Amino acid sequence: MKYLFHMRTSKCGWLDLAITSKKENAGLLQYAKFALLDCYKEFDGIVDKFKDRPPVSRVKLIASVLREFYGAPPKDLHEIVLMRRRKHELDECPYCGYPLKPRTLDHFLPKEDWPEYAIFSNNLVPQCSDCAPIKGQRYYCDTDKQALFLHPMYSSALSTVRFHVDVSLVGNRAIFCAKFSILEYVSVEDEQRIRLHLKSLQVKRRIEEYCDEQYQRWTRIVGARGCNVRASFERRLKEGDSDPYATNWGIAFYQGVLNNPQAVENLQKHEPYGPPRPLVKIRALFISD
Ligand SMILES: [Zn+2]
């Protein structure tokens, strides 16, 4: 979970690309340009005033046009949206910490309710495919009277979250319990927001399911080719972040299993018996275009 301040911009290049394209309805965007620029100027204030419900959309007449420019963008805009969606250097989801490259884009203010931000770059955040359906079109909660989520490009609070996993064994089955910590200096208000964000994205349940999958995966790895589980896990921890508190789910999993010798032993016992299988010889297979 990293603070993505570097992705923010004060420019409105995406809108310019849409307006100057040859796509049908580009003229409608030109007509609405100043209204949209006014909305863009208000965006930072809306994100900062998270206890206020954002104002009702003022561009409803061209809502479908704006959404369509995101769903089927003209060539130049498509390139830049693709860069934000996939050609970034993130190796984990900024919303939840899932330790794989995020491959979808989230509209922080959902485009169904606020289409004015459908192609506003500061509203578009890389996100993992598990977070996407959970966040969906949600943003403001009338019960909590505040936004449910923290914006990874506007708040550094999510980058202070650390993960811990307790592992216990029931018979041969490993049971995982995910816990969270935050850095000491985080304000009480941010702590409360982090709590709501993690709860709204069901991060605890998802970490525990992730650990369960990883444990089963390692059971298969040890069973298929045998390995020293403790040495393998310790090597992965050395390769990772030097932070002693886990900054992602993968590190928390390795630390959690290593902290329970029985869980390590339970994995190790799947090691195959008998002599190792001989290596087979291979030859290259060439395929022309
Ligand atoms: Zn995620």
Short mmCIF file of N, CA and C in Angstrom, two decimals, residues 34-146:
data_model
loop_
_atom_site.label_atom_id
_atom_site.label_comp_id
_atom_site.label_asym_id
_atom_site.label_seq_id
_atom_site.Cartn_x
_atom_site.Cartn_y
_atom_site.Cartn_z
N PHE A 34 -15.57 24.25 -20.17
CA PHE A 34 -15.37 25.13 -19.00
C PHE A 34 -16.12 24.61 -17.77
N ALA A 35 -17.27 24.00 -18.00
CA ALA A 35 -18.00 23.40 -16.86
C ALA A 35 -17.18 22.24 -16.29
N LEU A 36 -16.56 21.46 -17.16
CA LEU A 36 -15.75 20.33 -16.69
C LEU A 36 -14.50 20.83 -15.95
N LEU A 37 -13.88 21.88 -16.48
CA LEU A 37 -12.69 22.42 -15.80
C LEU A 37 -13.04 22.94 -14.41
N ASP A 38 -14.23 23.52 -14.27
CA ASP A 38 -14.69 23.96 -12.94
C ASP A 38 -14.80 22.77 -12.01
N CYS A 39 -15.35 21.67 -12.52
CA CYS A 39 -15.48 20.45 -11.70
C CYS A 39 -14.09 19.95 -11.30
N TYR A 40 -13.15 19.96 -12.23
CA TYR A 40 -11.81 19.46 -11.93
C TYR A 40 -11.17 20.29 -10.79
N LYS A 41 -11.43 21.61 -10.84
CA LYS A 41 -10.86 22.48 -9.78
C LYS A 41 -11.42 22.11 -8.41
N GLU A 42 -12.63 21.58 -8.38
CA GLU A 42 -13.27 21.24 -7.10
C GLU A 42 -12.85 19.88 -6.57
N PHE A 43 -12.18 19.09 -7.40
CA PHE A 43 -11.92 17.69 -7.04
C PHE A 43 -11.12 17.55 -5.74
N ASP A 44 -10.01 18.29 -5.62
CA ASP A 44 -9.17 18.16 -4.41
C ASP A 44 -9.98 18.46 -3.16
N GLY A 45 -10.84 19.49 -3.24
CA GLY A 45 -11.67 19.86 -2.09
C GLY A 45 -12.65 18.75 -1.73
N ILE A 46 -13.22 18.10 -2.74
CA ILE A 46 -14.16 17.00 -2.48
C ILE A 46 -13.46 15.85 -1.77
N VAL A 47 -12.25 15.51 -2.24
CA VAL A 47 -11.51 14.41 -1.62
C VAL A 47 -11.12 14.78 -0.18
N ASP A 48 -10.69 16.04 0.02
CA ASP A 48 -10.27 16.47 1.37
C ASP A 48 -11.44 16.52 2.34
N LYS A 49 -12.59 17.01 1.84
CA LYS A 49 -13.76 17.11 2.75
C LYS A 49 -14.53 15.80 2.72
N PHE A 50 -13.90 14.77 3.26
CA PHE A 50 -14.45 13.41 3.14
C PHE A 50 -15.71 13.21 3.97
N LYS A 51 -16.00 14.16 4.89
CA LYS A 51 -17.23 14.00 5.69
C LYS A 51 -18.45 14.59 5.00
N ASP A 52 -18.22 15.29 3.90
CA ASP A 52 -19.34 15.88 3.15
C ASP A 52 -19.67 15.00 1.95
N ARG A 53 -20.95 14.78 1.72
CA ARG A 53 -21.34 14.07 0.50
C ARG A 53 -20.99 14.96 -0.70
N PRO A 54 -20.32 14.43 -1.71
CA PRO A 54 -19.98 15.28 -2.87
C PRO A 54 -21.23 15.85 -3.51
N PRO A 55 -21.12 17.06 -4.09
CA PRO A 55 -22.31 17.66 -4.73
C PRO A 55 -22.83 16.78 -5.87
N VAL A 56 -24.12 16.91 -6.13
CA VAL A 56 -24.74 16.15 -7.23
C VAL A 56 -24.11 16.60 -8.54
N SER A 57 -23.95 15.66 -9.45
CA SER A 57 -23.32 15.95 -10.74
C SER A 57 -24.04 17.09 -11.46
N ARG A 58 -23.22 17.98 -12.07
CA ARG A 58 -23.80 19.09 -12.81
C ARG A 58 -23.73 18.86 -14.32
N VAL A 59 -23.24 17.70 -14.72
CA VAL A 59 -23.09 17.47 -16.17
C VAL A 59 -23.91 16.24 -16.62
N LYS A 60 -25.07 16.10 -16.01
CA LYS A 60 -25.86 14.89 -16.30
C LYS A 60 -26.25 14.78 -17.78
N LEU A 61 -26.39 15.94 -18.45
CA LEU A 61 -26.84 15.91 -19.85
C LEU A 61 -25.83 15.22 -20.76
N ILE A 62 -24.56 15.29 -20.38
CA ILE A 62 -23.55 14.62 -21.22
C ILE A 62 -22.89 13.46 -20.47
N ALA A 63 -23.59 12.94 -19.46
CA ALA A 63 -23.02 11.85 -18.64
C ALA A 63 -22.65 10.65 -19.51
N SER A 64 -23.57 10.25 -20.40
CA SER A 64 -23.29 9.04 -21.19
C SER A 64 -22.13 9.28 -22.16
N VAL A 65 -21.99 10.52 -22.64
CA VAL A 65 -20.88 10.84 -23.55
C VAL A 65 -19.54 10.70 -22.80
N LEU A 66 -19.49 11.24 -21.59
CA LEU A 66 -18.25 11.18 -20.80
C LEU A 66 -17.89 9.73 -20.47
N ARG A 67 -18.90 8.95 -20.07
CA ARG A 67 -18.62 7.54 -19.75
C ARG A 67 -18.15 6.79 -20.99
N GLU A 68 -18.72 7.16 -22.13
CA GLU A 68 -18.37 6.49 -23.38
C GLU A 68 -16.94 6.83 -23.80
N PHE A 69 -16.50 8.05 -23.48
CA PHE A 69 -15.12 8.42 -23.80
C PHE A 69 -14.13 7.62 -22.94
N TYR A 70 -14.59 7.18 -21.76
CA TYR A 70 -13.73 6.31 -20.95
C TYR A 70 -13.81 4.86 -21.44
N GLY A 71 -15.03 4.39 -21.71
CA GLY A 71 -15.23 2.99 -22.10
C GLY A 71 -14.65 2.67 -23.46
N ALA A 72 -14.75 3.60 -24.40
CA ALA A 72 -14.22 3.39 -25.76
C ALA A 72 -13.46 4.65 -26.17
N PRO A 73 -12.29 4.87 -25.55
CA PRO A 73 -11.56 6.13 -25.79
C PRO A 73 -10.95 6.20 -27.19
N PRO A 74 -10.78 7.42 -27.73
CA PRO A 74 -10.05 7.56 -28.99
C PRO A 74 -8.59 7.16 -28.78
N LYS A 75 -7.88 6.95 -29.88
CA LYS A 75 -6.56 6.29 -29.83
C LYS A 75 -5.58 6.91 -28.81
N ASP A 76 -5.36 8.22 -28.88
CA ASP A 76 -4.36 8.84 -28.00
C ASP A 76 -4.76 8.74 -26.52
N LEU A 77 -6.04 8.91 -26.27
CA LEU A 77 -6.51 8.79 -24.88
C LEU A 77 -6.41 7.34 -24.42
N HIS A 78 -6.72 6.43 -25.32
CA HIS A 78 -6.63 5.00 -25.00
C HIS A 78 -5.22 4.64 -24.54
N GLU A 79 -4.21 5.16 -25.24
CA GLU A 79 -2.81 4.88 -24.89
C GLU A 79 -2.51 5.32 -23.46
N ILE A 80 -2.97 6.51 -23.13
CA ILE A 80 -2.62 7.08 -21.82
C ILE A 80 -3.41 6.41 -20.69
N VAL A 81 -4.64 5.99 -21.00
CA VAL A 81 -5.42 5.25 -20.01
C VAL A 81 -4.77 3.89 -19.76
N LEU A 82 -4.30 3.28 -20.84
CA LEU A 82 -3.62 1.98 -20.73
C LEU A 82 -2.37 2.08 -19.87
N MET A 83 -1.64 3.20 -20.04
CA MET A 83 -0.44 3.42 -19.21
C MET A 83 -0.82 3.43 -17.74
N ARG A 84 -1.90 4.15 -17.41
CA ARG A 84 -2.31 4.24 -16.01
C ARG A 84 -2.81 2.88 -15.50
N ARG A 85 -3.45 2.12 -16.38
CA ARG A 85 -4.05 0.84 -15.95
C ARG A 85 -3.00 -0.25 -15.78
N ARG A 86 -2.08 -0.34 -16.72
CA ARG A 86 -1.17 -1.50 -16.71
C ARG A 86 0.30 -1.18 -16.79
N LYS A 87 0.67 -0.08 -17.45
CA LYS A 87 2.10 0.18 -17.66
C LYS A 87 2.63 1.09 -16.55
N HIS A 88 2.43 0.65 -15.34
CA HIS A 88 2.95 1.39 -14.18
C HIS A 88 3.95 0.49 -13.47
N GLU A 89 4.57 1.01 -12.42
CA GLU A 89 5.60 0.21 -11.75
C GLU A 89 5.11 -0.35 -10.42
N LEU A 90 3.83 -0.40 -10.24
CA LEU A 90 3.30 -0.91 -8.97
C LEU A 90 3.36 -2.44 -8.97
N ASP A 91 3.73 -3.00 -7.82
CA ASP A 91 3.71 -4.46 -7.73
C ASP A 91 2.74 -4.93 -6.66
N GLU A 92 1.89 -4.02 -6.22
CA GLU A 92 0.81 -4.40 -5.30
C GLU A 92 -0.33 -3.40 -5.42
N CYS A 93 -1.51 -3.82 -5.00
CA CYS A 93 -2.68 -2.94 -5.11
C CYS A 93 -2.58 -1.80 -4.09
N PRO A 94 -2.67 -0.54 -4.54
CA PRO A 94 -2.54 0.57 -3.59
C PRO A 94 -3.72 0.66 -2.62
N TYR A 95 -4.83 0.05 -2.96
CA TYR A 95 -6.00 0.08 -2.07
C TYR A 95 -5.91 -0.95 -0.94
N CYS A 96 -5.42 -2.16 -1.27
CA CYS A 96 -5.51 -3.24 -0.27
C CYS A 96 -4.18 -3.91 0.04
N GLY A 97 -3.16 -3.73 -0.81
CA GLY A 97 -1.86 -4.38 -0.57
C GLY A 97 -1.74 -5.76 -1.19
N TYR A 98 -2.72 -6.20 -1.96
CA TYR A 98 -2.62 -7.51 -2.61
C TYR A 98 -1.31 -7.55 -3.42
N PRO A 99 -0.46 -8.56 -3.17
CA PRO A 99 0.91 -8.48 -3.69
C PRO A 99 1.09 -8.92 -5.14
N LEU A 100 0.29 -8.41 -6.03
CA LEU A 100 0.48 -8.61 -7.47
C LEU A 100 0.18 -7.30 -8.19
N LYS A 101 0.74 -7.17 -9.38
CA LYS A 101 0.54 -5.94 -10.14
C LYS A 101 -0.95 -5.68 -10.39
N PRO A 102 -1.47 -4.51 -9.98
CA PRO A 102 -2.89 -4.22 -10.25
C PRO A 102 -3.13 -3.98 -11.74
N ARG A 103 -4.23 -4.51 -12.25
CA ARG A 103 -4.45 -4.45 -13.70
C ARG A 103 -5.80 -3.84 -14.08
N THR A 104 -6.49 -3.26 -13.11
CA THR A 104 -7.72 -2.55 -13.47
C THR A 104 -7.57 -1.09 -13.02
N LEU A 105 -8.52 -0.26 -13.42
CA LEU A 105 -8.52 1.14 -13.00
C LEU A 105 -9.82 1.43 -12.26
N ASP A 106 -9.67 2.08 -11.13
CA ASP A 106 -10.86 2.45 -10.36
C ASP A 106 -11.15 3.94 -10.52
N HIS A 107 -12.45 4.25 -10.66
CA HIS A 107 -12.87 5.65 -10.55
C HIS A 107 -13.10 5.92 -9.07
N PHE A 108 -12.21 6.68 -8.44
CA PHE A 108 -12.36 6.92 -6.99
C PHE A 108 -13.74 7.50 -6.70
N LEU A 109 -14.12 8.54 -7.41
CA LEU A 109 -15.52 8.99 -7.40
C LEU A 109 -16.20 8.25 -8.55
N PRO A 110 -17.09 7.31 -8.26
CA PRO A 110 -17.66 6.45 -9.31
C PRO A 110 -18.25 7.24 -10.47
N LYS A 111 -17.98 6.77 -11.67
CA LYS A 111 -18.42 7.52 -12.86
C LYS A 111 -19.92 7.46 -13.08
N GLU A 112 -20.58 6.51 -12.42
CA GLU A 112 -22.05 6.48 -12.55
C GLU A 112 -22.67 7.71 -11.90
N ASP A 113 -22.18 8.07 -10.72
CA ASP A 113 -22.74 9.23 -10.01
C ASP A 113 -22.05 10.55 -10.37
N TRP A 114 -20.76 10.47 -10.69
CA TRP A 114 -20.02 11.70 -11.00
C TRP A 114 -19.29 11.53 -12.34
N PRO A 115 -20.06 11.56 -13.43
CA PRO A 115 -19.46 11.33 -14.76
C PRO A 115 -18.46 12.42 -15.15
N GLU A 116 -18.53 13.59 -14.51
CA GLU A 116 -17.57 14.66 -14.83
C GLU A 116 -16.13 14.21 -14.58
N TYR A 117 -15.95 13.17 -13.73
CA TYR A 117 -14.59 12.69 -13.45
C TYR A 117 -14.29 11.36 -14.16
N ALA A 118 -15.07 11.05 -15.20
CA ALA A 118 -14.88 9.77 -15.91
C ALA A 118 -13.52 9.71 -16.60
N ILE A 119 -13.04 10.86 -17.12
CA ILE A 119 -11.72 10.86 -17.77
C ILE A 119 -10.79 11.89 -17.11
N PHE A 120 -10.98 12.08 -15.82
CA PHE A 120 -10.11 12.98 -15.06
C PHE A 120 -9.02 12.13 -14.40
N SER A 121 -7.77 12.37 -14.78
CA SER A 121 -6.71 11.42 -14.40
C SER A 121 -6.55 11.29 -12.88
N ASN A 122 -6.76 12.37 -12.12
CA ASN A 122 -6.60 12.26 -10.66
C ASN A 122 -7.67 11.38 -10.01
N ASN A 123 -8.72 11.08 -10.78
CA ASN A 123 -9.78 10.22 -10.24
C ASN A 123 -9.56 8.75 -10.58
N LEU A 124 -8.53 8.46 -11.38
CA LEU A 124 -8.34 7.09 -11.86
C LEU A 124 -7.13 6.44 -11.19
N VAL A 125 -7.39 5.39 -10.41
CA VAL A 125 -6.36 4.77 -9.57
C VAL A 125 -6.21 3.29 -9.94
N PRO A 126 -4.97 2.83 -10.17
CA PRO A 126 -4.78 1.40 -10.41
C PRO A 126 -5.32 0.58 -9.22
N GLN A 127 -5.94 -0.53 -9.54
CA GLN A 127 -6.60 -1.32 -8.50
C GLN A 127 -6.56 -2.80 -8.88
N CYS A 128 -6.55 -3.68 -7.88
CA CYS A 128 -6.56 -5.12 -8.18
C CYS A 128 -7.98 -5.56 -8.55
N SER A 129 -8.05 -6.70 -9.24
CA SER A 129 -9.36 -7.15 -9.72
C SER A 129 -10.24 -7.67 -8.58
N ASP A 130 -9.66 -7.93 -7.40
CA ASP A 130 -10.49 -8.34 -6.25
C ASP A 130 -11.15 -7.14 -5.58
N CYS A 131 -10.42 -6.02 -5.52
CA CYS A 131 -11.00 -4.81 -4.92
C CYS A 131 -12.13 -4.26 -5.80
N ALA A 132 -11.95 -4.39 -7.14
CA ALA A 132 -12.87 -3.72 -8.07
C ALA A 132 -14.35 -4.02 -7.81
N PRO A 133 -14.76 -5.30 -7.73
CA PRO A 133 -16.19 -5.54 -7.50
C PRO A 133 -16.63 -5.19 -6.08
N ILE A 134 -15.72 -5.19 -5.12
CA ILE A 134 -16.11 -4.87 -3.73
C ILE A 134 -16.34 -3.37 -3.59
N LYS A 135 -15.42 -2.58 -4.17
CA LYS A 135 -15.62 -1.11 -4.11
C LYS A 135 -16.76 -0.71 -5.05
N GLY A 136 -16.69 -1.22 -6.28
CA GLY A 136 -17.78 -0.99 -7.23
C GLY A 136 -18.16 0.46 -7.35
N GLN A 137 -19.45 0.74 -7.23
CA GLN A 137 -19.96 2.12 -7.37
C GLN A 137 -20.11 2.79 -6.01
N ARG A 138 -19.54 2.18 -4.95
CA ARG A 138 -19.68 2.79 -3.62
C ARG A 138 -18.67 3.92 -3.43
N TYR A 139 -19.08 4.93 -2.67
CA TYR A 139 -18.14 5.97 -2.27
C TYR A 139 -18.52 6.55 -0.91
N TYR A 140 -19.67 7.22 -0.85
CA TYR A 140 -20.06 7.89 0.39
C TYR A 140 -21.03 7.01 1.17
N CYS A 141 -20.85 6.97 2.50
CA CYS A 141 -21.73 6.15 3.34
C CYS A 141 -22.60 7.07 4.20
N ASP A 142 -23.91 6.96 4.03
CA ASP A 142 -24.82 7.82 4.79
C ASP A 142 -24.86 7.42 6.27
N THR A 143 -24.56 6.16 6.57
CA THR A 143 -24.55 5.72 7.98
C THR A 143 -23.34 6.30 8.71
N ASP A 144 -22.17 6.15 8.10
CA ASP A 144 -20.94 6.68 8.73
C ASP A 144 -20.75 8.16 8.49
N LYS A 145 -21.55 8.69 7.55
CA LYS A 145 -21.47 10.11 7.18
C LYS A 145 -20.05 10.50 6.76
N GLN A 146 -19.48 9.69 5.90
CA GLN A 146 -18.16 10.00 5.35
C GLN A 146 -17.85 9.07 4.19
#
